[in-house]
Amino acid sequence: MQSLLDPAILFFALGVFAGLVRSNLEMPTAISKFLSIYLLMALGLKGGFALAASGLTPSVASSLGLAVLLAVVVPLVGYVLLRRVLSGYSAAAVAATYGSVSAVTFVTATQYLESQQIAYGGYMAAAMALMESPAIILAVLLANSLRQKQAAVTTQGVGMTDSGAATLGGAGMGSGGAHQGSKRAHNLSVGKILHESFTDGTQLLLLGAMVIGLVTGDAGKAAMQPFSGDLFKGMLCLFLLDMGLSTARNLPAVRKQSPWLLAYAVLAPITHATLALGLAWLAAVPAGDAVLLMVLAASASYIAVPAVVRYAIPEADPSLYISLSLGVTFPLNIVVGIPVYTQAVQRVWGG
C-alpha cells in the first residue's frame, strides 16, 4: 500500500481519473516531447556516472548479457503463443511490443528503488537500450518470412493455371523477376529497420548521454546534479500525469479485445518477469539490478515499437499492440508490478 502513495504513482492515477471523467486537462504535445527527452537524457547521464564509478565488472557484464538474452527469447516465445489466436503479422507486431521495453516503466522503477533505499546499477540504462531493438528486428524478419511464403504460394497458383510450355516458361520468368524484386524490397525494408532501430532518436540520446556521463565522471555528476538529479522526480510526475491521460484514452479500445489477448496482456508480463527472476538468480545478479531486469522483461513498448511496426508491418492491426501495451500492461506494471517484483527479489535474495 505504501508504494501507491508515491507521488509519481498518484499523478499517474490522477491522469487516468481525469481521462475517465472526460476532463479538459491535457498536456501540450511539445511539453510531452520535452519531458520524454529530459527523462531519457537524465537517465543516460545517471547510467554513465554510475558506470564511470563502477567500471565494466563481471556483474555489469552478466546483467547486460541477460538483458540481451531476454530481448531475444521473449518475443520469439510470444510469437509462438500469439500465432494461435492472431494472424502472423499481428502476432509478430504484438510479440515485438512485448519483447521490447518501456522507458517510463523503467524510470519509475528506478525511482521506486531509490525510495526503498535499494541500490541498483545506473548502467542498467544500457540494458534498457540493448533490449529495445532485437524484438523489432525479429518481428520484421518474421513478417518478411510470411510475405515470402505468401508470394511463393501465389506464384505456384499462377503456374498451375497457365497452359502451354511457352506460356508457363514466360510466366515463370515473370514471377521469378517479381520474386526477386519482392526480395530486394524486403531486404531494403530490413535495412531501413536496422538503421532506424540503431539510430532512433531515443536510442541515440540515451546512449549519447550515457557516454557523456561516463567521460565526465564525478565532475560531470556534480555539475549536472541540479538538472539530472534534483528536477528528476518532478519531471517524472508530470510525464506520468500525461501517461495517465493517454492510458484512459486507450481504455475503450481495450474493452474491444478478446479475452485471450487481455489474458496475454496480464499474464505475459508476469511470466517474463518470472523468467528474468530465475536467470538473475542463477547469474547472481545484485538485487537492485534483478528488479530492473524483471521490470524490463515485463514491460511493453507503446512508443518506439508501434512507430516502427506501423511502417514495417502495415498488415498488423495497430489497435491490438497499442491498446494492450498502454491500456493494460503499462498501468499494471506501474501500480502493481514494480512493488511485487521488488518484493519477489527481496524474498529470493534473502533481503
Short mmCIF file of C-alpha atoms in Angstrom, two decimals:
data_model
loop_
_atom_site.label_atom_id
_atom_site.label_comp_id
_atom_site.label_asym_id
_atom_site.label_seq_id
_atom_site.Cartn_x
_atom_site.Cartn_y
_atom_site.Cartn_z
CA MET A 1 0.00 0.00 0.00
CA GLN A 2 2.88 2.34 0.77
CA SER A 3 4.06 2.08 -2.84
CA LEU A 4 0.76 3.51 -4.04
CA LEU A 5 1.42 6.69 -2.04
CA ASP A 6 4.44 7.55 -4.16
CA PRO A 7 3.80 10.95 -5.81
CA ALA A 8 4.66 9.61 -9.27
CA ILE A 9 2.09 6.80 -8.99
CA LEU A 10 -0.52 9.19 -7.62
CA PHE A 11 -0.01 11.60 -10.52
CA PHE A 12 -0.45 8.69 -12.91
CA ALA A 13 -3.71 7.80 -11.15
CA LEU A 14 -4.78 11.45 -11.37
CA GLY A 15 -4.21 11.39 -15.13
CA VAL A 16 -6.27 8.21 -15.52
CA PHE A 17 -9.07 9.69 -13.41
CA ALA A 18 -9.06 12.93 -15.38
CA GLY A 19 -9.30 10.98 -18.62
CA LEU A 20 -12.12 8.76 -17.38
CA VAL A 21 -14.26 11.70 -16.23
CA ARG A 22 -13.52 13.44 -19.55
CA SER A 23 -11.80 16.42 -18.01
CA ASN A 24 -10.28 19.02 -20.33
CA LEU A 25 -6.93 18.52 -18.58
CA GLU A 26 -4.25 17.80 -21.18
CA MET A 27 -0.53 18.09 -21.68
CA PRO A 28 0.59 20.05 -24.75
CA THR A 29 2.36 17.81 -27.25
CA ALA A 30 5.51 19.91 -27.16
CA ILE A 31 5.67 19.62 -23.37
CA SER A 32 5.19 15.85 -23.53
CA LYS A 33 8.02 15.54 -26.01
CA PHE A 34 10.27 17.75 -23.89
CA LEU A 35 9.56 15.64 -20.79
CA SER A 36 10.40 12.39 -22.58
CA ILE A 37 13.64 13.92 -23.90
CA TYR A 38 14.53 15.17 -20.44
CA LEU A 39 13.90 11.79 -18.78
CA LEU A 40 16.00 9.92 -21.34
CA MET A 41 18.83 12.43 -21.07
CA ALA A 42 18.84 12.38 -17.27
CA LEU A 43 18.61 8.59 -17.19
CA GLY A 44 21.53 8.26 -19.61
CA LEU A 45 23.65 10.66 -17.57
CA LYS A 46 22.92 8.75 -14.36
CA GLY A 47 23.89 5.50 -16.05
CA GLY A 48 27.13 6.98 -17.37
CA PHE A 49 28.08 8.41 -13.98
CA ALA A 50 27.40 5.02 -12.34
CA LEU A 51 29.40 3.15 -14.97
CA ALA A 52 32.29 5.59 -14.54
CA ALA A 53 32.29 4.83 -10.82
CA SER A 54 31.99 1.03 -11.09
CA GLY A 55 33.75 0.16 -14.33
CA LEU A 56 32.87 -2.83 -16.53
CA THR A 57 32.84 -5.54 -13.87
CA PRO A 58 31.73 -9.18 -14.33
CA SER A 59 28.47 -8.26 -12.58
CA VAL A 60 27.82 -5.49 -15.10
CA ALA A 61 28.62 -7.81 -18.00
CA SER A 62 26.31 -10.56 -16.71
CA SER A 63 23.43 -8.12 -16.23
CA LEU A 64 23.82 -6.77 -19.77
CA GLY A 65 24.16 -10.29 -21.18
CA LEU A 66 20.94 -11.40 -19.52
CA ALA A 67 19.18 -8.34 -20.89
CA VAL A 68 20.13 -9.26 -24.45
CA LEU A 69 19.11 -12.89 -23.89
CA LEU A 70 15.67 -11.82 -22.62
CA ALA A 71 15.28 -9.43 -25.55
CA VAL A 72 15.60 -12.38 -27.94
CA VAL A 73 13.73 -15.11 -26.05
CA VAL A 74 10.66 -13.10 -25.01
CA PRO A 75 9.49 -12.00 -28.50
CA LEU A 76 10.14 -15.45 -30.02
CA VAL A 77 8.11 -17.24 -27.35
CA GLY A 78 5.44 -14.55 -27.55
CA TYR A 79 5.12 -15.01 -31.32
CA VAL A 80 4.65 -18.77 -30.98
CA LEU A 81 1.85 -18.28 -28.44
CA LEU A 82 0.13 -15.37 -30.16
CA ARG A 83 0.17 -17.16 -33.52
CA ARG A 84 -2.56 -19.42 -32.13
CA VAL A 85 -5.06 -16.55 -31.83
CA LEU A 86 -3.81 -13.90 -34.27
CA SER A 87 -2.65 -13.62 -37.86
CA GLY A 88 1.08 -13.96 -38.36
CA TYR A 89 1.57 -10.25 -38.93
CA SER A 90 -0.40 -9.16 -35.87
CA ALA A 91 1.30 -11.85 -33.77
CA ALA A 92 4.71 -10.53 -34.83
CA ALA A 93 3.71 -6.95 -34.03
CA VAL A 94 2.33 -7.78 -30.58
CA ALA A 95 5.33 -10.00 -29.82
CA ALA A 96 7.66 -7.14 -30.75
CA THR A 97 5.74 -4.79 -28.49
CA TYR A 98 6.06 -7.13 -25.52
CA GLY A 99 9.61 -8.13 -26.41
CA SER A 100 10.79 -4.53 -26.30
CA VAL A 101 10.77 -2.24 -23.26
CA SER A 102 9.09 0.80 -21.76
CA ALA A 103 11.48 3.56 -20.72
CA VAL A 104 8.86 5.20 -18.48
CA THR A 105 8.25 1.95 -16.61
CA PHE A 106 11.99 1.57 -16.14
CA VAL A 107 12.42 5.15 -14.89
CA THR A 108 9.52 4.70 -12.47
CA ALA A 109 11.14 1.51 -11.17
CA THR A 110 14.44 3.28 -10.52
CA GLN A 111 12.62 5.93 -8.51
CA TYR A 112 10.79 3.25 -6.54
CA LEU A 113 14.07 1.51 -5.71
CA GLU A 114 15.55 4.80 -4.54
CA SER A 115 12.53 5.45 -2.32
CA GLN A 116 13.01 1.96 -0.82
CA GLN A 117 16.76 2.61 -0.43
CA ILE A 118 17.63 -0.36 -2.65
CA ALA A 119 20.89 0.07 -4.55
CA TYR A 120 20.98 -0.61 -8.27
CA GLY A 121 23.47 -0.08 -11.06
CA GLY A 122 22.94 3.00 -13.17
CA TYR A 123 24.45 1.04 -16.05
CA MET A 124 21.11 -0.80 -16.26
CA ALA A 125 20.08 2.07 -18.53
CA ALA A 126 22.40 0.45 -21.06
CA ALA A 127 20.49 -2.80 -20.60
CA MET A 128 17.29 -0.94 -21.45
CA ALA A 129 18.87 0.43 -24.62
CA LEU A 130 20.12 -3.01 -25.64
CA MET A 131 16.68 -4.56 -25.17
CA GLU A 132 14.78 -2.15 -27.38
CA SER A 133 15.89 -3.22 -30.86
CA PRO A 134 16.11 -7.07 -31.02
CA ALA A 135 12.34 -7.55 -30.81
CA ILE A 136 11.75 -5.08 -33.64
CA ILE A 137 14.31 -6.79 -35.86
CA LEU A 138 12.89 -10.26 -35.14
CA ALA A 139 9.35 -9.08 -35.88
CA VAL A 140 10.39 -7.65 -39.24
CA LEU A 141 12.21 -10.86 -40.15
CA LEU A 142 9.14 -12.92 -39.21
CA ALA A 143 6.87 -10.66 -41.25
CA ASN A 144 9.17 -10.86 -44.25
CA SER A 145 9.21 -14.65 -43.97
CA LEU A 146 5.41 -14.67 -44.03
CA ARG A 147 5.36 -12.43 -47.09
CA GLN A 148 7.81 -14.68 -48.92
CA LYS A 149 5.70 -17.76 -48.15
CA GLN A 150 2.59 -15.99 -49.42
CA ALA A 151 4.44 -14.91 -52.56
CA ALA A 152 5.59 -18.50 -53.16
CA VAL A 153 2.03 -19.81 -52.80
CA THR A 154 0.75 -17.15 -55.20
CA THR A 155 3.48 -17.99 -57.72
CA GLN A 156 2.59 -21.69 -57.58
CA GLY A 157 -1.06 -20.84 -58.10
CA VAL A 158 -0.25 -18.77 -61.18
CA GLY A 159 1.92 -21.56 -62.56
CA MET A 160 -0.88 -24.14 -62.12
CA THR A 161 -3.40 -22.06 -64.06
CA ASP A 162 -1.13 -21.32 -67.03
CA SER A 163 -1.24 -23.68 -70.03
CA GLY A 164 1.44 -24.49 -72.59
CA ALA A 165 5.16 -24.82 -72.04
CA ALA A 166 5.99 -21.47 -73.63
CA THR A 167 3.36 -19.68 -71.61
CA LEU A 168 4.44 -21.43 -68.43
CA GLY A 169 8.08 -20.58 -69.09
CA GLY A 170 7.19 -16.93 -69.65
CA ALA A 171 5.10 -16.83 -66.52
CA GLY A 172 7.91 -18.45 -64.55
CA MET A 173 10.37 -15.82 -65.69
CA GLY A 174 7.92 -13.05 -64.83
CA SER A 175 7.15 -14.43 -61.40
CA GLY A 176 10.85 -15.02 -60.76
CA GLY A 177 11.57 -11.40 -61.56
CA ALA A 178 8.70 -10.31 -59.34
CA HIS A 179 10.02 -12.55 -56.57
CA GLN A 180 13.49 -11.06 -56.86
CA GLY A 181 12.03 -7.57 -56.76
CA SER A 182 9.97 -8.52 -53.71
CA LYS A 183 13.06 -9.98 -52.07
CA ARG A 184 15.02 -6.80 -52.74
CA ALA A 185 12.18 -4.76 -51.26
CA HIS A 186 12.15 -6.94 -48.16
CA ASN A 187 15.90 -6.69 -47.75
CA LEU A 188 15.65 -2.95 -48.11
CA SER A 189 12.92 -2.91 -45.51
CA VAL A 190 15.07 -4.85 -43.05
CA GLY A 191 17.96 -2.48 -43.74
CA LYS A 192 15.78 0.50 -43.01
CA ILE A 193 14.51 -1.05 -39.81
CA LEU A 194 18.03 -1.85 -38.68
CA HIS A 195 19.04 1.73 -39.40
CA GLU A 196 16.04 3.17 -37.58
CA SER A 197 16.50 0.83 -34.63
CA PHE A 198 20.12 1.77 -34.04
CA THR A 199 19.85 5.46 -34.95
CA ASP A 200 16.47 6.12 -33.34
CA GLY A 201 16.45 9.44 -31.50
CA THR A 202 15.66 7.87 -28.13
CA GLN A 203 18.47 5.36 -28.51
CA LEU A 204 20.98 7.98 -29.59
CA LEU A 205 20.02 10.35 -26.79
CA LEU A 206 20.11 7.66 -24.11
CA LEU A 207 23.41 6.15 -25.22
CA GLY A 208 24.96 9.53 -26.02
CA ALA A 209 24.07 10.89 -22.58
CA MET A 210 25.49 7.73 -21.04
CA VAL A 211 28.79 8.21 -22.87
CA ILE A 212 28.91 11.84 -21.72
CA GLY A 213 28.31 10.74 -18.13
CA LEU A 214 30.98 8.05 -18.46
CA VAL A 215 33.54 10.50 -19.84
CA THR A 216 32.88 13.33 -17.38
CA GLY A 217 32.56 11.14 -14.27
CA ASP A 218 32.32 12.76 -10.84
CA ALA A 219 32.95 16.27 -12.15
CA GLY A 220 30.08 15.94 -14.62
CA LYS A 221 27.82 14.47 -11.95
CA ALA A 222 28.39 17.44 -9.65
CA ALA A 223 27.81 19.91 -12.48
CA MET A 224 24.60 18.24 -13.68
CA GLN A 225 23.12 17.40 -10.27
CA PRO A 226 20.57 20.26 -10.27
CA PHE A 227 19.36 19.20 -13.73
CA SER A 228 19.56 15.41 -13.78
CA GLY A 229 19.09 14.87 -10.03
CA ASP A 230 17.02 17.48 -8.24
CA LEU A 231 14.47 18.03 -11.02
CA PHE A 232 14.07 14.38 -11.99
CA LYS A 233 11.24 13.39 -9.65
CA GLY A 234 9.06 16.36 -10.52
CA MET A 235 9.56 15.85 -14.25
CA LEU A 236 8.65 12.19 -13.89
CA CYS A 237 5.44 13.12 -12.07
CA LEU A 238 4.43 15.46 -14.90
CA PHE A 239 5.19 12.80 -17.50
CA LEU A 240 3.21 10.13 -15.64
CA LEU A 241 0.29 12.54 -15.39
CA ASP A 242 0.34 12.71 -19.19
CA MET A 243 0.71 8.93 -19.45
CA GLY A 244 -2.34 8.52 -17.22
CA LEU A 245 -4.35 10.64 -19.64
CA SER A 246 -3.10 8.53 -22.56
CA THR A 247 -3.96 5.31 -20.74
CA ALA A 248 -7.52 6.49 -20.14
CA ARG A 249 -7.89 7.33 -23.84
CA ASN A 250 -6.90 3.77 -24.76
CA LEU A 251 -9.28 2.00 -22.38
CA PRO A 252 -12.24 1.94 -24.84
CA ALA A 253 -10.07 0.05 -27.33
CA VAL A 254 -9.05 -2.40 -24.60
CA ARG A 255 -12.67 -3.38 -23.98
CA LYS A 256 -12.97 -4.45 -27.62
CA GLN A 257 -10.16 -7.01 -27.39
CA SER A 258 -10.75 -10.72 -26.98
CA PRO A 259 -10.41 -12.30 -23.51
CA TRP A 260 -7.42 -14.30 -24.77
CA LEU A 261 -5.48 -11.17 -25.67
CA LEU A 262 -6.42 -9.46 -22.41
CA ALA A 263 -5.19 -12.53 -20.56
CA TYR A 264 -1.92 -12.34 -22.50
CA ALA A 265 -1.51 -8.66 -21.63
CA VAL A 266 -1.79 -9.57 -17.94
CA LEU A 267 -0.05 -12.94 -17.77
CA ALA A 268 2.78 -12.35 -20.23
CA PRO A 269 4.46 -9.61 -18.13
CA ILE A 270 4.26 -11.83 -15.04
CA THR A 271 5.75 -14.76 -16.94
CA HIS A 272 8.52 -12.65 -18.46
CA ALA A 273 9.36 -11.16 -15.07
CA THR A 274 9.49 -14.64 -13.52
CA LEU A 275 11.88 -15.78 -16.26
CA ALA A 276 14.09 -12.76 -15.59
CA LEU A 277 13.98 -13.51 -11.86
CA GLY A 278 15.22 -17.06 -12.39
CA LEU A 279 18.01 -16.03 -14.76
CA ALA A 280 19.13 -13.23 -12.46
CA TRP A 281 19.24 -15.60 -9.51
CA LEU A 282 21.29 -18.17 -11.44
CA ALA A 283 23.73 -15.46 -12.54
CA ALA A 284 23.96 -13.97 -9.02
CA VAL A 285 22.92 -10.53 -10.26
CA PRO A 286 22.68 -7.89 -7.48
CA ALA A 287 19.17 -7.47 -6.06
CA GLY A 288 18.52 -3.99 -7.41
CA ASP A 289 19.65 -4.97 -10.90
CA ALA A 290 17.50 -8.10 -10.72
CA VAL A 291 14.41 -5.96 -10.03
CA LEU A 292 15.18 -3.77 -13.03
CA LEU A 293 15.70 -6.84 -15.23
CA MET A 294 12.27 -8.08 -14.16
CA VAL A 295 10.75 -4.69 -14.90
CA LEU A 296 12.37 -4.53 -18.33
CA ALA A 297 11.28 -8.06 -19.20
CA ALA A 298 7.72 -7.38 -18.02
CA SER A 299 7.31 -4.03 -19.75
CA ALA A 300 5.94 -3.44 -23.23
CA SER A 301 6.79 -0.65 -25.64
CA TYR A 302 4.00 1.75 -26.56
CA ILE A 303 6.01 4.45 -28.36
CA ALA A 304 9.14 3.25 -30.17
CA VAL A 305 7.96 -0.17 -31.36
CA PRO A 306 4.47 0.89 -32.54
CA ALA A 307 6.02 3.75 -34.50
CA VAL A 308 8.37 1.40 -36.36
CA VAL A 309 5.95 -1.54 -36.67
CA ARG A 310 3.28 0.62 -38.29
CA TYR A 311 5.73 1.26 -41.12
CA ALA A 312 7.41 -2.15 -41.21
CA ILE A 313 4.36 -4.39 -40.73
CA PRO A 314 1.36 -2.45 -42.09
CA GLU A 315 -0.61 -5.72 -42.30
CA ALA A 316 -0.85 -5.83 -38.47
CA ASP A 317 -3.71 -4.22 -36.57
CA PRO A 318 -2.33 -1.20 -34.61
CA SER A 319 -5.27 -1.23 -32.19
CA LEU A 320 -4.01 -4.55 -30.85
CA TYR A 321 -0.48 -3.74 -29.80
CA ILE A 322 -1.12 -0.15 -28.73
CA SER A 323 -4.23 -0.75 -26.64
CA LEU A 324 -2.83 -3.84 -24.93
CA SER A 325 0.55 -2.33 -24.03
CA LEU A 326 -0.66 1.12 -22.96
CA GLY A 327 -4.15 0.26 -21.72
CA VAL A 328 -3.35 -2.92 -19.76
CA THR A 329 0.32 -3.76 -19.28
CA PHE A 330 1.66 -0.27 -18.57
CA PRO A 331 -0.72 0.57 -15.68
CA LEU A 332 -0.41 -3.00 -14.37
CA ASN A 333 3.37 -2.65 -14.09
CA ILE A 334 3.29 0.90 -12.73
CA VAL A 335 0.73 0.32 -9.99
CA VAL A 336 1.22 -3.33 -9.05
CA GLY A 337 4.14 -4.88 -10.90
CA ILE A 338 7.08 -2.81 -9.68
CA PRO A 339 6.44 -3.31 -5.94
CA VAL A 340 5.61 -7.01 -6.45
CA TYR A 341 8.79 -7.62 -8.46
CA THR A 342 10.79 -5.85 -5.75
CA GLN A 343 9.27 -7.98 -3.00
CA ALA A 344 9.91 -11.15 -5.00
CA VAL A 345 13.60 -10.32 -5.37
CA GLN A 346 13.91 -9.44 -1.69
CA ARG A 347 12.45 -12.79 -0.68
CA VAL A 348 14.55 -14.86 -3.08
CA TRP A 349 17.75 -12.92 -2.34
CA GLY A 350 17.03 -13.13 1.39
CA GLY A 351 16.88 -9.35 1.84
#
